[in-house]
Amino acid sequence: RKLHPFILRRLKKSVAKDLPDKLTKVSYCPMPEETQREYNSTLQKERRGAKTKFEMLALLMKLRQIASRGKVDAFMEVLDEAIDGGHRVLVFSQFVKQLTALREELEKEGIPYCYLDGSTKDRLGECNRFNRNADIPVFLISLMAGGTGLNLTGADMVIHYDPWWNPAVEDQATDRAHRIGQKKKVYVVKLIASGSVEEKVLALQRRKQALIAATVSTTDAAIVEKLTTEDLEELLS
């Protein structure tokens, strides 16, 4: 309230009026039986011992990583369909280990790709390689390393492999493709592991969307910090 009189917030829809549409779809992915068993076992075994906020956040992170591992087959189906449809795809994940696993799958299938995480030396070079080479259909990107500051209008589809607490962070990542210079409609797919904490993170996003949208430069870390014990208990219920 104190800052509001001094801030002029301009939304992209009022600045870039000729920008093509952005269509978003949530795709629910059933976890394989083995992954579901591991997920349930971890939740039951560690839930009672997670008393503090730090312990609950650590358990949530572990559950999210397990859920992510169970989505590889579903991801490859979505990707194959996208490539067959002539789309070029940005794939965002917050887990570098998961990106590495997806990278191995692409190599196994012989699908050309670009890759960027925090250890990538030539970020701009990798981006230029993707934008200039239409024969490369996929760009794997760590959300922390590539969520902002990149122009990747060579892509017309974005896959969010795992959900973040703050939907604004996902939107910033999507805007690597949905920005001035984009001539095609942009398709966004959010992969959510059914029956996992990811469904509850998505519900939390929607519940807090109005608050997040009204806040300038809200970071993902700030959203996590503001989660109450009640929020965390609900996520782990």
PDB file of N, CA and C in Angstrom, residues 44-92:
ATOM      1  N   GLN A  44       4.530 -41.892   4.332  1.00  0.00           N
ATOM      2  CA  GLN A  44       4.091 -42.519   5.580  1.00  0.00           C
ATOM      3  C   GLN A  44       5.229 -42.633   6.594  1.00  0.00           C
ATOM      4  N   LYS A  45       6.409 -42.949   6.103  1.00  0.00           N
ATOM      5  CA  LYS A  45       7.547 -43.183   6.993  1.00  0.00           C
ATOM      6  C   LYS A  45       8.069 -41.887   7.616  1.00  0.00           C
ATOM      7  N   GLU A  46       8.068 -40.794   6.847  1.00  0.00           N
ATOM      8  CA  GLU A  46       8.715 -39.572   7.304  1.00  0.00           C
ATOM      9  C   GLU A  46       7.743 -38.482   7.771  1.00  0.00           C
ATOM     10  N   ARG A  47       6.443 -38.657   7.484  1.00  0.00           N
ATOM     11  CA  ARG A  47       5.491 -37.595   7.831  1.00  0.00           C
ATOM     12  C   ARG A  47       5.443 -37.319   9.326  1.00  0.00           C
ATOM     13  N   ARG A  48       5.398 -38.372  10.149  1.00  0.00           N
ATOM     14  CA  ARG A  48       5.287 -38.171  11.594  1.00  0.00           C
ATOM     15  C   ARG A  48       6.508 -37.493  12.187  1.00  0.00           C
ATOM     16  N   GLY A  49       7.668 -37.736  11.593  1.00  0.00           N
ATOM     17  CA  GLY A  49       8.900 -37.151  12.133  1.00  0.00           C
ATOM     18  C   GLY A  49       9.131 -35.719  11.692  1.00  0.00           C
ATOM     19  N   ALA A  50       8.339 -35.244  10.705  1.00  0.00           N
ATOM     20  CA  ALA A  50       8.513 -33.866  10.199  1.00  0.00           C
ATOM     21  C   ALA A  50       7.670 -32.919  11.037  1.00  0.00           C
ATOM     22  N   LYS A  51       8.279 -32.311  12.043  1.00  0.00           N
ATOM     23  CA  LYS A  51       7.557 -31.428  12.966  1.00  0.00           C
ATOM     24  C   LYS A  51       7.794 -29.950  12.662  1.00  0.00           C
ATOM     25  N   THR A  52       9.043 -29.604  12.334  1.00  0.00           N
ATOM     26  CA  THR A  52       9.369 -28.195  12.093  1.00  0.00           C
ATOM     27  C   THR A  52       9.102 -27.840  10.628  1.00  0.00           C
ATOM     28  N   LYS A  53       9.043 -26.540  10.360  1.00  0.00           N
ATOM     29  CA  LYS A  53       8.822 -26.081   8.992  1.00  0.00           C
ATOM     30  C   LYS A  53       9.950 -26.559   8.076  1.00  0.00           C
ATOM     31  N   PHE A  54      11.188 -26.515   8.565  1.00  0.00           N
ATOM     32  CA  PHE A  54      12.332 -26.958   7.769  1.00  0.00           C
ATOM     33  C   PHE A  54      12.189 -28.440   7.399  1.00  0.00           C
ATOM     34  N   GLU A  55      11.803 -29.264   8.370  1.00  0.00           N
ATOM     35  CA  GLU A  55      11.656 -30.703   8.121  1.00  0.00           C
ATOM     36  C   GLU A  55      10.520 -30.982   7.138  1.00  0.00           C
ATOM     37  N   MET A  56       9.434 -30.231   7.247  1.00  0.00           N
ATOM     38  CA  MET A  56       8.313 -30.422   6.322  1.00  0.00           C
ATOM     39  C   MET A  56       8.687 -30.004   4.899  1.00  0.00           C
ATOM     40  N   LEU A  57       9.440 -28.909   4.773  1.00  0.00           N
ATOM     41  CA  LEU A  57       9.886 -28.467   3.443  1.00  0.00           C
ATOM     42  C   LEU A  57      10.836 -29.486   2.823  1.00  0.00           C
ATOM     43  N   ALA A  58      11.713 -30.076   3.662  1.00  0.00           N
ATOM     44  CA  ALA A  58      12.650 -31.098   3.174  1.00  0.00           C
ATOM     45  C   ALA A  58      11.887 -32.322   2.670  1.00  0.00           C
ATOM     46  N   LEU A  59      10.849 -32.720   3.407  1.00  0.00           N
ATOM     47  CA  LEU A  59      10.034 -33.858   2.982  1.00  0.00           C
ATOM     48  C   LEU A  59       9.280 -33.538   1.693  1.00  0.00           C
ATOM     49  N   LEU A  60       8.752 -32.330   1.596  1.00  0.00           N
ATOM     50  CA  LEU A  60       8.054 -31.922   0.365  1.00  0.00           C
ATOM     51  C   LEU A  60       8.986 -31.985  -0.836  1.00  0.00           C
ATOM     52  N   MET A  61      10.214 -31.525  -0.660  1.00  0.00           N
ATOM     53  CA  MET A  61      11.184 -31.571  -1.750  1.00  0.00           C
ATOM     54  C   MET A  61      11.453 -33.013  -2.180  1.00  0.00           C
ATOM     55  N   LYS A  62      11.601 -33.909  -1.209  1.00  0.00           N
ATOM     56  CA  LYS A  62      11.854 -35.320  -1.519  1.00  0.00           C
ATOM     57  C   LYS A  62      10.670 -35.928  -2.275  1.00  0.00           C
ATOM     58  N   LEU A  63       9.448 -35.613  -1.821  1.00  0.00           N
ATOM     59  CA  LEU A  63       8.257 -36.138  -2.489  1.00  0.00           C
ATOM     60  C   LEU A  63       8.135 -35.599  -3.914  1.00  0.00           C
ATOM     61  N   ARG A  64       8.480 -34.342  -4.094  1.00  0.00           N
ATOM     62  CA  ARG A  64       8.392 -33.743  -5.440  1.00  0.00           C
ATOM     63  C   ARG A  64       9.404 -34.385  -6.384  1.00  0.00           C
ATOM     64  N   GLN A  65      10.582 -34.712  -5.869  1.00  0.00           N
ATOM     65  CA  GLN A  65      11.592 -35.363  -6.706  1.00  0.00           C
ATOM     66  C   GLN A  65      11.144 -36.764  -7.117  1.00  0.00           C
ATOM     67  N   ILE A  66      10.524 -37.491  -6.181  1.00  0.00           N
ATOM     68  CA  ILE A  66      10.006 -38.822  -6.513  1.00  0.00           C
ATOM     69  C   ILE A  66       8.915 -38.712  -7.572  1.00  0.00           C
ATOM     70  N   ALA A  67       7.989 -37.769  -7.386  1.00  0.00           N
ATOM     71  CA  ALA A  67       6.898 -37.570  -8.351  1.00  0.00           C
ATOM     72  C   ALA A  67       7.452 -37.230  -9.733  1.00  0.00           C
ATOM     73  N   SER A  68       8.510 -36.421  -9.776  1.00  0.00           N
ATOM     74  CA  SER A  68       9.115 -36.035 -11.052  1.00  0.00           C
ATOM     75  C   SER A  68       9.666 -37.247 -11.801  1.00  0.00           C
ATOM     76  N   ARG A  69      10.277 -38.153 -11.060  1.00  0.00           N
ATOM     77  CA  ARG A  69      10.866 -39.339 -11.697  1.00  0.00           C
ATOM     78  C   ARG A  69       9.806 -40.208 -12.356  1.00  0.00           C
ATOM     79  N   GLY A  70       8.570 -40.112 -11.852  1.00  0.00           N
ATOM     80  CA  GLY A  70       7.509 -40.946 -12.399  1.00  0.00           C
ATOM     81  C   GLY A  70       6.847 -40.400 -13.651  1.00  0.00           C
ATOM     82  N   LYS A  71       7.335 -39.270 -14.173  1.00  0.00           N
ATOM     83  CA  LYS A  71       6.651 -38.628 -15.302  1.00  0.00           C
ATOM     84  C   LYS A  71       7.406 -38.737 -16.625  1.00  0.00           C
ATOM     85  N   VAL A  72       8.523 -39.467 -16.628  1.00  0.00           N
ATOM     86  CA  VAL A  72       9.373 -39.494 -17.829  1.00  0.00           C
ATOM     87  C   VAL A  72       8.621 -40.051 -19.037  1.00  0.00           C
ATOM     88  N   ASP A  73       7.922 -41.170 -18.849  1.00  0.00           N
ATOM     89  CA  ASP A  73       7.208 -41.783 -19.981  1.00  0.00           C
ATOM     90  C   ASP A  73       6.115 -40.845 -20.507  1.00  0.00           C
ATOM     91  N   ALA A  74       5.369 -40.226 -19.592  1.00  0.00           N
ATOM     92  CA  ALA A  74       4.316 -39.292 -20.004  1.00  0.00           C
ATOM     93  C   ALA A  74       4.919 -38.101 -20.745  1.00  0.00           C
ATOM     94  N   PHE A  75       6.058 -37.622 -20.244  1.00  0.00           N
ATOM     95  CA  PHE A  75       6.739 -36.502 -20.896  1.00  0.00           C
ATOM     96  C   PHE A  75       7.129 -36.869 -22.326  1.00  0.00           C
ATOM     97  N   MET A  76       7.705 -38.057 -22.510  1.00  0.00           N
ATOM     98  CA  MET A  76       8.156 -38.462 -23.840  1.00  0.00           C
ATOM     99  C   MET A  76       6.977 -38.585 -24.803  1.00  0.00           C
ATOM    100  N   GLU A  77       5.824 -39.019 -24.307  1.00  0.00           N
ATOM    101  CA  GLU A  77       4.632 -39.084 -25.162  1.00  0.00           C
ATOM    102  C   GLU A  77       4.212 -37.691 -25.625  1.00  0.00           C
ATOM    103  N   VAL A  78       4.182 -36.745 -24.671  1.00  0.00           N
ATOM    104  CA  VAL A  78       3.814 -35.366 -25.017  1.00  0.00           C
ATOM    105  C   VAL A  78       4.829 -34.780 -25.996  1.00  0.00           C
ATOM    106  N   LEU A  79       6.103 -35.037 -25.742  1.00  0.00           N
ATOM    107  CA  LEU A  79       7.156 -34.486 -26.597  1.00  0.00           C
ATOM    108  C   LEU A  79       7.098 -35.067 -28.001  1.00  0.00           C
ATOM    109  N   ASP A  80       6.933 -36.384 -28.114  1.00  0.00           N
ATOM    110  CA  ASP A  80       6.860 -37.012 -29.436  1.00  0.00           C
ATOM    111  C   ASP A  80       5.704 -36.442 -30.252  1.00  0.00           C
ATOM    112  N   GLU A  81       4.567 -36.251 -29.573  1.00  0.00           N
ATOM    113  CA  GLU A  81       3.394 -35.689 -30.252  1.00  0.00           C
ATOM    114  C   GLU A  81       3.668 -34.254 -30.698  1.00  0.00           C
ATOM    115  N   ALA A  82       4.360 -33.493 -29.853  1.00  0.00           N
ATOM    116  CA  ALA A  82       4.675 -32.102 -30.189  1.00  0.00           C
ATOM    117  C   ALA A  82       5.622 -32.027 -31.392  1.00  0.00           C
ATOM    118  N   ILE A  83       6.643 -32.867 -31.384  1.00  0.00           N
ATOM    119  CA  ILE A  83       7.614 -32.861 -32.487  1.00  0.00           C
ATOM    120  C   ILE A  83       6.934 -33.302 -33.785  1.00  0.00           C
ATOM    121  N   ASP A  84       6.088 -34.333 -33.692  1.00  0.00           N
ATOM    122  CA  ASP A  84       5.350 -34.781 -34.881  1.00  0.00           C
ATOM    123  C   ASP A  84       4.460 -33.661 -35.427  1.00  0.00           C
ATOM    124  N   GLY A  85       3.987 -32.793 -34.531  1.00  0.00           N
ATOM    125  CA  GLY A  85       3.136 -31.675 -34.947  1.00  0.00           C
ATOM    126  C   GLY A  85       3.921 -30.458 -35.431  1.00  0.00           C
ATOM    127  N   GLY A  86       5.249 -30.583 -35.486  1.00  0.00           N
ATOM    128  CA  GLY A  86       6.087 -29.499 -36.001  1.00  0.00           C
ATOM    129  C   GLY A  86       6.431 -28.427 -34.984  1.00  0.00           C
ATOM    130  N   HIS A  87       6.180 -28.700 -33.700  1.00  0.00           N
ATOM    131  CA  HIS A  87       6.491 -27.716 -32.661  1.00  0.00           C
ATOM    132  C   HIS A  87       7.959 -27.811 -32.234  1.00  0.00           C
ATOM    133  N   ARG A  88       8.463 -26.676 -31.752  1.00  0.00           N
ATOM    134  CA  ARG A  88       9.781 -26.645 -31.110  1.00  0.00           C
ATOM    135  C   ARG A  88       9.556 -26.261 -29.650  1.00  0.00           C
ATOM    136  N   VAL A  89      10.206 -26.995 -28.757  1.00  0.00           N
ATOM    137  CA  VAL A  89       9.762 -27.035 -27.364  1.00  0.00           C
ATOM    138  C   VAL A  89      10.845 -26.613 -26.375  1.00  0.00           C
ATOM    139  N   LEU A  90      10.457 -25.718 -25.439  1.00  0.00           N
ATOM    140  CA  LEU A  90      11.294 -25.418 -24.275  1.00  0.00           C
ATOM    141  C   LEU A  90      10.785 -26.287 -23.126  1.00  0.00           C
ATOM    142  N   VAL A  91      11.692 -26.959 -22.426  1.00  0.00           N
ATOM    143  CA  VAL A  91      11.329 -27.816 -21.299  1.00  0.00           C
ATOM    144  C   VAL A  91      12.000 -27.269 -20.044  1.00  0.00           C
ATOM    145  N   PHE A  92      11.197 -26.853 -19.065  1.00  0.00           N
ATOM    146  CA  PHE A  92      11.733 -26.289 -17.828  1.00  0.00           C
ATOM    147  C   PHE A  92      11.531 -27.253 -16.664  1.00  0.00           C
TER     148      PHE A  92
END
